[in-house]
Short mmCIF file of C-alpha atoms (C1' of nucleotides) in Angstrom, two decimals:
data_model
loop_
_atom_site.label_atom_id
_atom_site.label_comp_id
_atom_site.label_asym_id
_atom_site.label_seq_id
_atom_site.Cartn_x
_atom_site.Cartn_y
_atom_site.Cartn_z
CA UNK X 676 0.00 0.00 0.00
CA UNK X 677 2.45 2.82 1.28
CA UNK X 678 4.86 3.44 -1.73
CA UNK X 679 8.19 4.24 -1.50
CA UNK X 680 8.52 7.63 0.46
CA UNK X 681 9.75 10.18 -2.30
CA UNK X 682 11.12 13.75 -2.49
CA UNK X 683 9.65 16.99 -3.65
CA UNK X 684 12.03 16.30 -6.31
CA UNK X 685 11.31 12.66 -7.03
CA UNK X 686 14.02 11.00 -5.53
CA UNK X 687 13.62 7.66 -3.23
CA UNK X 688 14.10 8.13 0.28
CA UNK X 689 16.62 5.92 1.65
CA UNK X 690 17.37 5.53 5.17
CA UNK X 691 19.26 8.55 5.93
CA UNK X 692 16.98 10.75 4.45
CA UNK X 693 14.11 9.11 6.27
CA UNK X 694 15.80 9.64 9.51
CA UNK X 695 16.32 13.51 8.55
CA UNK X 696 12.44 13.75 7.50
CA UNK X 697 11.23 12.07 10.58
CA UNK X 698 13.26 14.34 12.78
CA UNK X 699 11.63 17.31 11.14
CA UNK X 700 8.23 15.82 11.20
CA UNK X 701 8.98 15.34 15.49
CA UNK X 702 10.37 18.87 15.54
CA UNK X 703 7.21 20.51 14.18
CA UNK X 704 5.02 18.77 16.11
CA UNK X 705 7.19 19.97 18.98
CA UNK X 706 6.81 23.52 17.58
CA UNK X 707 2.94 23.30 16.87
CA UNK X 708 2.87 22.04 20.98
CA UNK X 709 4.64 25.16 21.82
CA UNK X 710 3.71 28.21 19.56
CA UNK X 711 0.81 29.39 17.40
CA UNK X 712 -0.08 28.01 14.54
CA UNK X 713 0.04 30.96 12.45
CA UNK X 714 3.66 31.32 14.12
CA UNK X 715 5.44 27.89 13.35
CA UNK X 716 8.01 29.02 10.35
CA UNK X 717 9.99 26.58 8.37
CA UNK X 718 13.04 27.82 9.69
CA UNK X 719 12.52 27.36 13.03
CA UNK X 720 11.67 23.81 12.40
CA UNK X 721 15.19 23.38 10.53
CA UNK X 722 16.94 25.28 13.24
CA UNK X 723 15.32 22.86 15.64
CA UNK X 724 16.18 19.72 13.82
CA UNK X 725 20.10 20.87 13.57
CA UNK X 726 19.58 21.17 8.99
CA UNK X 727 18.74 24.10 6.90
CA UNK X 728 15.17 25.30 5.47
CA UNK X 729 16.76 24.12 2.15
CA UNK X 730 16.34 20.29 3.07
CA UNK X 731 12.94 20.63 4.96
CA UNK X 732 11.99 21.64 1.19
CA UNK X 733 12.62 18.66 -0.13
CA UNK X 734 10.78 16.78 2.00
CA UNK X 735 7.60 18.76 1.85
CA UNK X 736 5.77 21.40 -0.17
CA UNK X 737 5.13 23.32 2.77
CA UNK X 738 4.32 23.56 6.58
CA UNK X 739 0.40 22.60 5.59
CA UNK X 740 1.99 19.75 3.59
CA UNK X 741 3.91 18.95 6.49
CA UNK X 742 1.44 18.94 8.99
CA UNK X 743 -0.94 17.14 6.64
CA UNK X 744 1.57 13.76 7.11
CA UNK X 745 1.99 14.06 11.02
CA UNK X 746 -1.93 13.87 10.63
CA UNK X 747 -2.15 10.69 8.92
CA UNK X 748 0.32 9.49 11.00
CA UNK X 749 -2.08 10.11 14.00
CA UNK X 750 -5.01 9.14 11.81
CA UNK X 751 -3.72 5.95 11.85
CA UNK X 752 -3.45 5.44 15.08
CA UNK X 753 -6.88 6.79 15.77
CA UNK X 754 -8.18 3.28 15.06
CA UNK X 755 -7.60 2.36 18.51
CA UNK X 756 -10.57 4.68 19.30
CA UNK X 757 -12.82 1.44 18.03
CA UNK X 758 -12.13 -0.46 20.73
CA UNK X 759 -13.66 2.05 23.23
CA UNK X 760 -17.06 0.67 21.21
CA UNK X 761 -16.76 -2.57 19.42
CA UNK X 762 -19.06 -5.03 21.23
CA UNK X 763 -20.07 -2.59 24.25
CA UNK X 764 -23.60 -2.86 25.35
CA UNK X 765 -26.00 0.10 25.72
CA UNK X 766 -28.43 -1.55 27.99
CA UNK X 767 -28.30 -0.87 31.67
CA UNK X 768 -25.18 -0.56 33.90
CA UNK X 769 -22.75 -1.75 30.99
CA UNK X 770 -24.17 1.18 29.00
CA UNK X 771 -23.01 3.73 31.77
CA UNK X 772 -20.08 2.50 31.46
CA UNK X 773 -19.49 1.90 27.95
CA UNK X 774 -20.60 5.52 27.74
CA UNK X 775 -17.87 6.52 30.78
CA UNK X 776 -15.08 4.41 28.90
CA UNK X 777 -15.86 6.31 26.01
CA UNK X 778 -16.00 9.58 26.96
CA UNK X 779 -12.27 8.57 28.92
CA UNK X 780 -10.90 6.91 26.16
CA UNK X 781 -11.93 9.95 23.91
CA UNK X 782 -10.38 13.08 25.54
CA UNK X 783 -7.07 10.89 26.23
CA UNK X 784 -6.71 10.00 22.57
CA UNK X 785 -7.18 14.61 22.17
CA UNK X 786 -5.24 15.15 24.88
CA UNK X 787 -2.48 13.28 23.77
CA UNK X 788 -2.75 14.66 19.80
CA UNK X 789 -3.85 18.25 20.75
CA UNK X 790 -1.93 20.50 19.06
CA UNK X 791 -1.89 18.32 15.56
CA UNK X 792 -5.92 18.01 16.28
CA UNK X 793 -6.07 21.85 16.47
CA UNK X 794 -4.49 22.36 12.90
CA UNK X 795 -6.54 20.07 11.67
CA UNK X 796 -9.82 21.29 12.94
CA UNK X 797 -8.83 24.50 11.79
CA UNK X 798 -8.54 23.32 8.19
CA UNK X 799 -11.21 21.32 8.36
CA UNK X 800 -13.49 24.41 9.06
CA UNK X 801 -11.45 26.45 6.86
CA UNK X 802 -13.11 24.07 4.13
CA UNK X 803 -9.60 22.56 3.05
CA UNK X 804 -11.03 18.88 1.58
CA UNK X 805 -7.64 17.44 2.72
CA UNK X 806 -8.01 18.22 6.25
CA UNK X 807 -11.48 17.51 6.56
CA UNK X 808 -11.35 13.98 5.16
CA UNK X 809 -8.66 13.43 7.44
CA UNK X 810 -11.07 14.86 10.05
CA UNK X 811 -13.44 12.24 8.95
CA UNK X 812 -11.09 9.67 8.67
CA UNK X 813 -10.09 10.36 12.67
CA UNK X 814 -13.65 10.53 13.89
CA UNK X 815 -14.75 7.58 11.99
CA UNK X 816 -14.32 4.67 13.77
CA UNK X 817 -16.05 6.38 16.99
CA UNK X 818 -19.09 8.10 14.57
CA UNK X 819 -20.06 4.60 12.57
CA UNK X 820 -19.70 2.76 16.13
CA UNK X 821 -22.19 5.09 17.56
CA UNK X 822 -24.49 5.45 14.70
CA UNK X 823 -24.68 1.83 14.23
CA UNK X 824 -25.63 1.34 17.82
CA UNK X 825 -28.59 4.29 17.98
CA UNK X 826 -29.50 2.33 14.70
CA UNK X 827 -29.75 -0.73 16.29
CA UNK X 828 -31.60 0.70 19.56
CA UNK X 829 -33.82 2.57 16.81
CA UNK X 830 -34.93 -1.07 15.19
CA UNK X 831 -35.67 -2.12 18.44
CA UNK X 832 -38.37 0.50 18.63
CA UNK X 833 -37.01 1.92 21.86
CA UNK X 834 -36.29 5.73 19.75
CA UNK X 835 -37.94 7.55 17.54
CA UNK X 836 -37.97 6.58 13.75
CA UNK X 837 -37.11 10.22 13.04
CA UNK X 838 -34.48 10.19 14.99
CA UNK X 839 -31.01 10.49 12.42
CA UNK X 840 -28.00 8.07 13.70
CA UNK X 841 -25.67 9.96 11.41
CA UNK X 842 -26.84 13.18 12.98
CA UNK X 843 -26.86 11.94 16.75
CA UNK X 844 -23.44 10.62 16.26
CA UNK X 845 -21.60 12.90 14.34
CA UNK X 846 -23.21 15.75 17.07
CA UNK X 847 -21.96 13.80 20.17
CA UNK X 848 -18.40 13.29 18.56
CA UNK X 849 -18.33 16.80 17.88
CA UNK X 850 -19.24 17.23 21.29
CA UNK X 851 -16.20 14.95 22.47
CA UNK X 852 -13.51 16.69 20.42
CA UNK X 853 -14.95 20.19 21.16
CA UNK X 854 -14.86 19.96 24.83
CA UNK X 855 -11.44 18.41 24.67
CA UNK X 856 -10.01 21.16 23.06
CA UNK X 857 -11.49 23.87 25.36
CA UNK X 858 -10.48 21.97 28.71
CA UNK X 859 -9.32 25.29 29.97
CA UNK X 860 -12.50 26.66 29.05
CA UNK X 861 -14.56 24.73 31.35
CA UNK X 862 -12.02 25.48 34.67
CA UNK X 863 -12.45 28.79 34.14
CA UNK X 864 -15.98 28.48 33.86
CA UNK X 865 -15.97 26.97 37.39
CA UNK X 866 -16.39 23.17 36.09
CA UNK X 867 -13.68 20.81 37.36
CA UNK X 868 -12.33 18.30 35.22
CA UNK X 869 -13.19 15.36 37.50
CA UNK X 870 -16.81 16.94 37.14
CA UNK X 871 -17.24 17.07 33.45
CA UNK X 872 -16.55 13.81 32.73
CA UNK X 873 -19.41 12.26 34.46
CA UNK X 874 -21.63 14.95 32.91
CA UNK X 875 -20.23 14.12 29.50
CA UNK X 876 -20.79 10.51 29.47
CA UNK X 877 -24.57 11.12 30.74
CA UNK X 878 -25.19 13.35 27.63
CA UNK X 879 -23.41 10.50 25.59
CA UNK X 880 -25.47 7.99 27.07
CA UNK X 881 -29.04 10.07 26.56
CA UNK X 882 -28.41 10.29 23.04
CA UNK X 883 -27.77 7.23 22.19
CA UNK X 884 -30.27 5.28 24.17
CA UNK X 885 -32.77 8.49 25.00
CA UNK X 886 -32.31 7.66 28.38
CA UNK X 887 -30.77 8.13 31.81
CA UNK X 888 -28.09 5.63 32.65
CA UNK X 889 -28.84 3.68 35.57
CA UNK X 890 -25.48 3.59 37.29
CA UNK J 1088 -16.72 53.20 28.55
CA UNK J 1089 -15.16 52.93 25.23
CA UNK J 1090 -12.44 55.52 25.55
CA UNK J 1091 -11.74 57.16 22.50
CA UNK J 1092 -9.89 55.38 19.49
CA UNK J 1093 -6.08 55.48 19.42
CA UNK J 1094 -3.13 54.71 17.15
CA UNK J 1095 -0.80 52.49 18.29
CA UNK J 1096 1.64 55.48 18.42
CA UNK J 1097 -0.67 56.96 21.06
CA UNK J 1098 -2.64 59.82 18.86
CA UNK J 1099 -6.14 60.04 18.90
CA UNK J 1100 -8.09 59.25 15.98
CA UNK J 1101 -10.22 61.42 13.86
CA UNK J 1102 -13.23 60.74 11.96
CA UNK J 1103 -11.15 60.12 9.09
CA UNK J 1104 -8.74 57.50 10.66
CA UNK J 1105 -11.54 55.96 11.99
CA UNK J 1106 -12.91 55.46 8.62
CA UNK J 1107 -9.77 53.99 7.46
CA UNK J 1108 -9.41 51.90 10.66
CA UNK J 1109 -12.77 50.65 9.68
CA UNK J 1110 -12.19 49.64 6.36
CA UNK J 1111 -9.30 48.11 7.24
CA UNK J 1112 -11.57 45.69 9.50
CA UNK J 1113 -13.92 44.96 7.34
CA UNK J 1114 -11.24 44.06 4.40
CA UNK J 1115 -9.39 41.94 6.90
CA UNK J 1116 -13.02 40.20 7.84
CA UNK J 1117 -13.52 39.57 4.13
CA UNK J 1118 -9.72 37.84 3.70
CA UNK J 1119 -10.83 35.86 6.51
CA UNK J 1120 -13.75 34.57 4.94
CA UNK J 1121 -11.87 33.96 1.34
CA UNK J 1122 -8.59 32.76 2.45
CA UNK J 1123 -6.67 30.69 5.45
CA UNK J 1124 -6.28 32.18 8.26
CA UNK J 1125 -2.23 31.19 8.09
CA UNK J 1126 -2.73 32.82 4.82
CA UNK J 1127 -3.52 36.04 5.69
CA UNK J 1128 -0.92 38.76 5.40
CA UNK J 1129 -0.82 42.87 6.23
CA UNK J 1130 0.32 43.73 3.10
CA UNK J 1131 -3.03 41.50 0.99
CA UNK J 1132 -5.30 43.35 3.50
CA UNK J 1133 -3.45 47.10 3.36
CA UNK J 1134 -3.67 46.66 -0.63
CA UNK J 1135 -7.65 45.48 -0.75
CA UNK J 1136 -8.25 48.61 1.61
CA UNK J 1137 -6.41 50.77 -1.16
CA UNK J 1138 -3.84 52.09 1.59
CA UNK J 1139 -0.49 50.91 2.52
CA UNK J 1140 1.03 48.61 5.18
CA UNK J 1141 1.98 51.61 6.94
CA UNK J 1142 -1.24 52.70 7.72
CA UNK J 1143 -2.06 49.09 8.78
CA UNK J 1144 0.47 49.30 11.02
CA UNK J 1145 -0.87 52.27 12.93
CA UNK J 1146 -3.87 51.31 13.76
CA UNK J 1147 -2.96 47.45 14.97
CA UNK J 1148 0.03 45.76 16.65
CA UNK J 1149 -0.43 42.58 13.89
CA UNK J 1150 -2.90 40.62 12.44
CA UNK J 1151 -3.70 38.99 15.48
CA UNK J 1152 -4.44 42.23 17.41
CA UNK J 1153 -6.71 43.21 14.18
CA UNK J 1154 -8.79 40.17 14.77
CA UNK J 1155 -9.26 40.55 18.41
CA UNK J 1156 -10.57 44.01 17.35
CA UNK J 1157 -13.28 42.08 15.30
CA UNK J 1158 -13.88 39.48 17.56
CA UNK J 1159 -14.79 42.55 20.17
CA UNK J 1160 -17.64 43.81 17.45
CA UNK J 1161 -18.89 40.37 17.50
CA UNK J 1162 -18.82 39.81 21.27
CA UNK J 1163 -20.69 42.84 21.39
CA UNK J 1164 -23.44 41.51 19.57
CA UNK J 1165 -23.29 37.75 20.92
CA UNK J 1166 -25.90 39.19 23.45
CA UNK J 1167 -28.60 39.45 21.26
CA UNK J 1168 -27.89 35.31 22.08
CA UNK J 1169 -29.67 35.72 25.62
CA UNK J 1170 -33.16 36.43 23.71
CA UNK J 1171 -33.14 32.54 22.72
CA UNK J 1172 -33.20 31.52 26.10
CA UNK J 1173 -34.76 34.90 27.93
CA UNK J 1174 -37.96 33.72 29.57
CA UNK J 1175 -38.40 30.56 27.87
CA UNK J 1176 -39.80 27.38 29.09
CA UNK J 1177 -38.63 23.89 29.00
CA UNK J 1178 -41.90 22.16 29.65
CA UNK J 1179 -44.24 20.31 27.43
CA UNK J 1180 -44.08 21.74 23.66
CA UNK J 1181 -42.75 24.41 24.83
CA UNK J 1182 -39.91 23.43 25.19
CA UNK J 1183 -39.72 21.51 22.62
CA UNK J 1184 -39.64 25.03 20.48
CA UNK J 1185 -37.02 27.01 22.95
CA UNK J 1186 -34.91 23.90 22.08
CA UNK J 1187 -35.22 24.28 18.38
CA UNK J 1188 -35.24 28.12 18.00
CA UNK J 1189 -32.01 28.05 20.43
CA UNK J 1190 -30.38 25.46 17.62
CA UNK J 1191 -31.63 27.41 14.69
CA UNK J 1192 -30.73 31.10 16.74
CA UNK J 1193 -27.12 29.71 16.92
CA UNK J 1194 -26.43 28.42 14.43
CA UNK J 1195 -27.40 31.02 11.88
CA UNK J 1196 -25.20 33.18 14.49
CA UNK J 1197 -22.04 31.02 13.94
CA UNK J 1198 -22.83 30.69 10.72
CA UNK J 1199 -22.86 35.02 10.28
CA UNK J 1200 -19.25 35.17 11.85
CA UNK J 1201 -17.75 31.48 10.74
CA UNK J 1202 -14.82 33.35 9.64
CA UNK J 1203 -14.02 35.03 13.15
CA UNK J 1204 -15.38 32.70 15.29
CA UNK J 1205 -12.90 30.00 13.49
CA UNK J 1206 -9.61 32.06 14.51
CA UNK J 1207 -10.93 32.72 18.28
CA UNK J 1208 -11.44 28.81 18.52
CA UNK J 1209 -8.24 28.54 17.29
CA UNK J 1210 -6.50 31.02 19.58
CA UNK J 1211 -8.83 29.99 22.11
CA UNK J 1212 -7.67 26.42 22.12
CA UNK J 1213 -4.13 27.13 21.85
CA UNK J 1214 -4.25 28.37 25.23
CA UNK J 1215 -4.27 32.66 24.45
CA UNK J 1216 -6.25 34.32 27.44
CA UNK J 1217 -7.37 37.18 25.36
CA UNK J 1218 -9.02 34.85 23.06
CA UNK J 1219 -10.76 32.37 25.57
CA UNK J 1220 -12.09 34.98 27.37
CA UNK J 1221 -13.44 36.53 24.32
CA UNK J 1222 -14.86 33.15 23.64
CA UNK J 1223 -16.43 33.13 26.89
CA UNK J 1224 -18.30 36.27 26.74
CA UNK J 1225 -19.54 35.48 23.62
CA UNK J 1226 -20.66 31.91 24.45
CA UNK J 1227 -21.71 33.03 28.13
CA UNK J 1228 -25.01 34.48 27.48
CA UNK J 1229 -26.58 31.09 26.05
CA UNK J 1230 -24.29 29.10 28.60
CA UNK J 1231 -25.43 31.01 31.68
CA UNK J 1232 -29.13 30.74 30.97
CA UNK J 1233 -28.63 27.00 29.80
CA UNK J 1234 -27.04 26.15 33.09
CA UNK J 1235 -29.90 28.44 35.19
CA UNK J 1236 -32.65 26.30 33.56
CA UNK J 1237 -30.69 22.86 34.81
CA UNK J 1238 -30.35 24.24 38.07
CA UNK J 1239 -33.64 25.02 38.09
CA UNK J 1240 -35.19 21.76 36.83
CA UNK J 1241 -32.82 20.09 39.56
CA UNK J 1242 -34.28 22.30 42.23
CA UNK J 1243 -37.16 21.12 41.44
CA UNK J 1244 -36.22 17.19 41.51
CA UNK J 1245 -36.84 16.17 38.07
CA UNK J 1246 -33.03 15.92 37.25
CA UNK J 1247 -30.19 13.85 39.36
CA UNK J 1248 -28.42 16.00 42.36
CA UNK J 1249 -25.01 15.17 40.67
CA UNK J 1250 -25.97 16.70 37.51
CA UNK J 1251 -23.38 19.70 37.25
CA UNK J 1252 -25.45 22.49 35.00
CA UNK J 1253 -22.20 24.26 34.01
CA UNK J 1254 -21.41 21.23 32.79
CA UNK J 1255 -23.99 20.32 30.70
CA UNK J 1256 -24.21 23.64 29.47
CA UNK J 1257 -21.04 23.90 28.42
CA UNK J 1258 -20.92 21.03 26.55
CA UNK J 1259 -24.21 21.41 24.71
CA UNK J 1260 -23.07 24.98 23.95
CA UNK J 1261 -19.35 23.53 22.69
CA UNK J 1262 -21.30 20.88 20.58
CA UNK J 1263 -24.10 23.24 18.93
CA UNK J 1264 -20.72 25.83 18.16
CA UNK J 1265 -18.75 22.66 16.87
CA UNK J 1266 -21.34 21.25 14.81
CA UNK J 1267 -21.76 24.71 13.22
CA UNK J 1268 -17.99 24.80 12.34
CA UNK J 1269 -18.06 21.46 10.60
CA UNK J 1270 -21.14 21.33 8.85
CA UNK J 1271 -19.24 20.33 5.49
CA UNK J 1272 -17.86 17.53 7.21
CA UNK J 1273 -21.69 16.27 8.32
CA UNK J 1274 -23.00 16.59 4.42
CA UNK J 1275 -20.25 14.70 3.45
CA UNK J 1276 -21.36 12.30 5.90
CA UNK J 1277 -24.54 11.66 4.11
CA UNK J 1278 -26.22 13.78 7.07
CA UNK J 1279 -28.52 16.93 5.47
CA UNK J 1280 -28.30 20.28 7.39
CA UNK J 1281 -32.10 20.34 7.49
CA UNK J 1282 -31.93 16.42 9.41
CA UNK J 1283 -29.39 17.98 11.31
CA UNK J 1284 -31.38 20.52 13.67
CA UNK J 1285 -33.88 18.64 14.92
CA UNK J 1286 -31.67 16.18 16.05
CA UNK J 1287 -29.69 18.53 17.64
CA UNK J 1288 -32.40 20.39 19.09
CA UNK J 1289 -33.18 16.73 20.57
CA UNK J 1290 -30.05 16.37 21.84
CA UNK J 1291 -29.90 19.67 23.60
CA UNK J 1292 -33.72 18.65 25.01
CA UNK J 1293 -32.24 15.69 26.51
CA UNK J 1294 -29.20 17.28 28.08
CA UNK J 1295 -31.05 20.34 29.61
CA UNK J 1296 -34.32 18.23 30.81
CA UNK J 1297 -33.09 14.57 31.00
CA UNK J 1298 -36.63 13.60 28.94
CA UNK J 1299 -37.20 13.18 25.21
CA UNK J 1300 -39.47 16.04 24.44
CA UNK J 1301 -43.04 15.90 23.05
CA UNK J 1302 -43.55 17.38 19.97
"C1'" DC L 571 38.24 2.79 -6.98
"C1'" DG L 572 35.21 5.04 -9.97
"C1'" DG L 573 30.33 5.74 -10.99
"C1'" DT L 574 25.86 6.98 -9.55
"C1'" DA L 575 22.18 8.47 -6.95
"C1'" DA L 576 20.89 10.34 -2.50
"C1'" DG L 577 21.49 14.00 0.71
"C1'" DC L 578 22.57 18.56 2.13
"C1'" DT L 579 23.48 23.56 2.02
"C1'" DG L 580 24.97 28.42 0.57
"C1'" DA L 581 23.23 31.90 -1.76
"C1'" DC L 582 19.79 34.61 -4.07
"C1'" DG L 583 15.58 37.25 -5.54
"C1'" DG L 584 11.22 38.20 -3.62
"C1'" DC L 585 8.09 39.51 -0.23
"C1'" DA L 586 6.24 40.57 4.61
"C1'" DT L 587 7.33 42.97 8.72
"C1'" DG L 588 7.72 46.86 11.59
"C1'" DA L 589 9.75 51.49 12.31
"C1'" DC L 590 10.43 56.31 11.12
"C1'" DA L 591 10.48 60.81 9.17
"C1'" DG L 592 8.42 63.79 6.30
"C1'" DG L 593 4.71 65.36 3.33
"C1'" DA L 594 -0.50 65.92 2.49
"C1'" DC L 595 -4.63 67.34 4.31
"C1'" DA L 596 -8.51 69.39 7.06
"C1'" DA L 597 -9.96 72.77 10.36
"C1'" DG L 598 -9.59 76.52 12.92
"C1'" DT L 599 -7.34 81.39 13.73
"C1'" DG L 600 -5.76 86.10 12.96
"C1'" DC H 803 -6.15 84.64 2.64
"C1'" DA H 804 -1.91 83.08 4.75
"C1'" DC H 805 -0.61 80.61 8.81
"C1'" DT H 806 -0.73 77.20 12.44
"C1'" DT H 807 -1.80 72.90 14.39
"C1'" DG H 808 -2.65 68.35 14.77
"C1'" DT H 809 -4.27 64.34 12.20
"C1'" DC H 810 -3.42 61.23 8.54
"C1'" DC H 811 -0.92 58.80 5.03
"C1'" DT H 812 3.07 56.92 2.58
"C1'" DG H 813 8.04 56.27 0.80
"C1'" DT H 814 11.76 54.11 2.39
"C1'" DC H 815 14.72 51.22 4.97
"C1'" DA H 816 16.72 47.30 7.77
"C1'" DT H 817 15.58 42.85 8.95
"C1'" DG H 818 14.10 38.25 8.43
"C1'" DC H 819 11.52 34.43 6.30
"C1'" DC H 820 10.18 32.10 1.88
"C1'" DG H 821 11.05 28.99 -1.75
"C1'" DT H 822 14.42 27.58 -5.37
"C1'" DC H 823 18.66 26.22 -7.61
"C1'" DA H 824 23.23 24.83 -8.58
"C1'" DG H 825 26.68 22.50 -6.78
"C1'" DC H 826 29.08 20.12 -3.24
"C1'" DT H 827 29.37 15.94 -0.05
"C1'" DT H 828 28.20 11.38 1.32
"C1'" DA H 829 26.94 6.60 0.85
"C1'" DC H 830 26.36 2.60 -1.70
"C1'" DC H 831 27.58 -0.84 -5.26
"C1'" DG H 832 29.85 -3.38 -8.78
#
DNA sequence: CGGTAAGCTGACGGCATGACAGGACAAGTG
DNA sequence: CACTTGTCCTGTCATGCCGTCAGCTTACCG
């Protein structure tokens, strides 16, 4: 599947210059960690990474290019995020706490990814197709999962038939990543960590099943 | 309260420089709109205003301090927010409507200002104070009265005692503003903005009452 | 050891930034 | 009307980043 990992120029990457491209792809993700967006200039991440701006430019179009690949590198990993769902019930006190697990799992994964997760939301509501199928790509595992399961609880007759999966899902992921990124929001707001996470998981669990958890 | 307009050199400005100021704004709004936010640059803004970077430069630090300046407009009118929630009931069919017209008031709000509201979330999340509190004012009018009606509706017993209503408030708000942000990213989930509102007015139902509303 | 392709960098034109001094302009004054 | 005053705008300059290229160095291979 992944080709061979190629130059602006064309060239094949061979171990050397692998090494050199993955050192500037961990020194901009340092950067993005530590300074604005906006701010994060290619020389800087060359300084950082002990080469010149000259080499980070064959290696990527640009910082958006760059950033782009530390994304799919995360995307990737974001498949773990399916195992906070696959075969969790929604029924009684499992449901709490698949909805608890969830909601943990979730803003760990952010927390962790943050500052690439920022750029990428960014471009994603910028309307840049790259970064919001990348977006996609992220939340997917955790948005099917969900739909699947109001779906299911929908067949069941126990919601509404007007009630949209795709919609209910895609809202409470939003949800998720929103609140994770505006943490520092919420404590200055008066609303403790250790306090939001219960509340979170509740509104998880009403819109999937429509009810309160019984805990 | 608004003390009078000054350059960054300290003068006070005239009607004239205020005009300019002005139109420098609202070309800088419109860049926003058309063009990344990375993207943006003094000299593509100074040139669409038909003046020079120069005069940019006396009237704002940066680009950054520019936008603050229009995220301040906005946050002045976010309080025309409060008249979604002023007075409104979350009983029976009621509030079943303050639920949708709350969804439909914000988001055609977020929608008016994607283009700021994008770069405060951004600042916001990277952790600038002048941004997150900007995003705070703006957001606190429908938070506040969000949270009031779940303390109320606790008061009165019909919610749990460990419900936190800044909580919940805060979330709903962060998913209705989120959702708004990425509503590409829904339609290219197969989810239609008109399925969307409903659903999240149900959502927002749920989290403020605890009980699916009737319609 | 010589050939070849990968890897790196110095240097350059171009543009954005941010500061300043000086000129243009409007409004009031004698 | 000339003159003054304070606001307003811009030409210009030093600095620094961008993005590219030619050319040098390094590593590998027969």
């Amino acid at each position: 599947m992944t080709g061979q990992v190629r130059t602006v120029d064309g060239r094949v990457a061979g171990k050397r210059g692998q090494a050199t491209r993955q050192k500037l792809l961990d020194c901009l993700s340092e950067m993005l960690s530590s300074s604005p967006y906006r701010d994060v200039k290619v020389i800087d991440v060359a300084r950082r990474a002990g080469t010149s701006p000259a080499t980070f430019y064959q290696y990527f179009p640009d910082v958006e290019g760059a950033v782009l690949e530390l994304a799919e590198e995360m995307a990737a990993e974001s498949g773990a995020l399916t195992e906070l769902l696959e075969g969790r019930s929604w029924t009684g006190r499992a449901g709490w706490q698949t909805a608890q697990e969830l909601v943990d799992g979730f803003l760990e994964f952010w927390r962790r990814n943050d500052a690439i997760l920022r750029v990428v939301d960014l471009g994603a509501a910028e309307g840049d197709k790259r970064f919001y199928k990348l977006r996609m790509k992220i939340l997917n595992s955790v948005n099917s999962s969900l739909a699947a399961s109001v779906a299911e609880l929908q067949s069941k007759g126990r919601l509404d038939k007007d009630v949209n999966p795709g919609a209910i899902a895609g809202a409470l992921v939003a949800m998720l990543a929103a609140v994770a990124s505006h943490q520092k929001g919420f404590s200055s707001w008066g609303v403790k960590q250790a306090e939001l996470k219960p509340n979170l998981a509740l509104l998880v669990h009403l819109g999937v099943t429509g009810r309160k958890p019984t805990k």
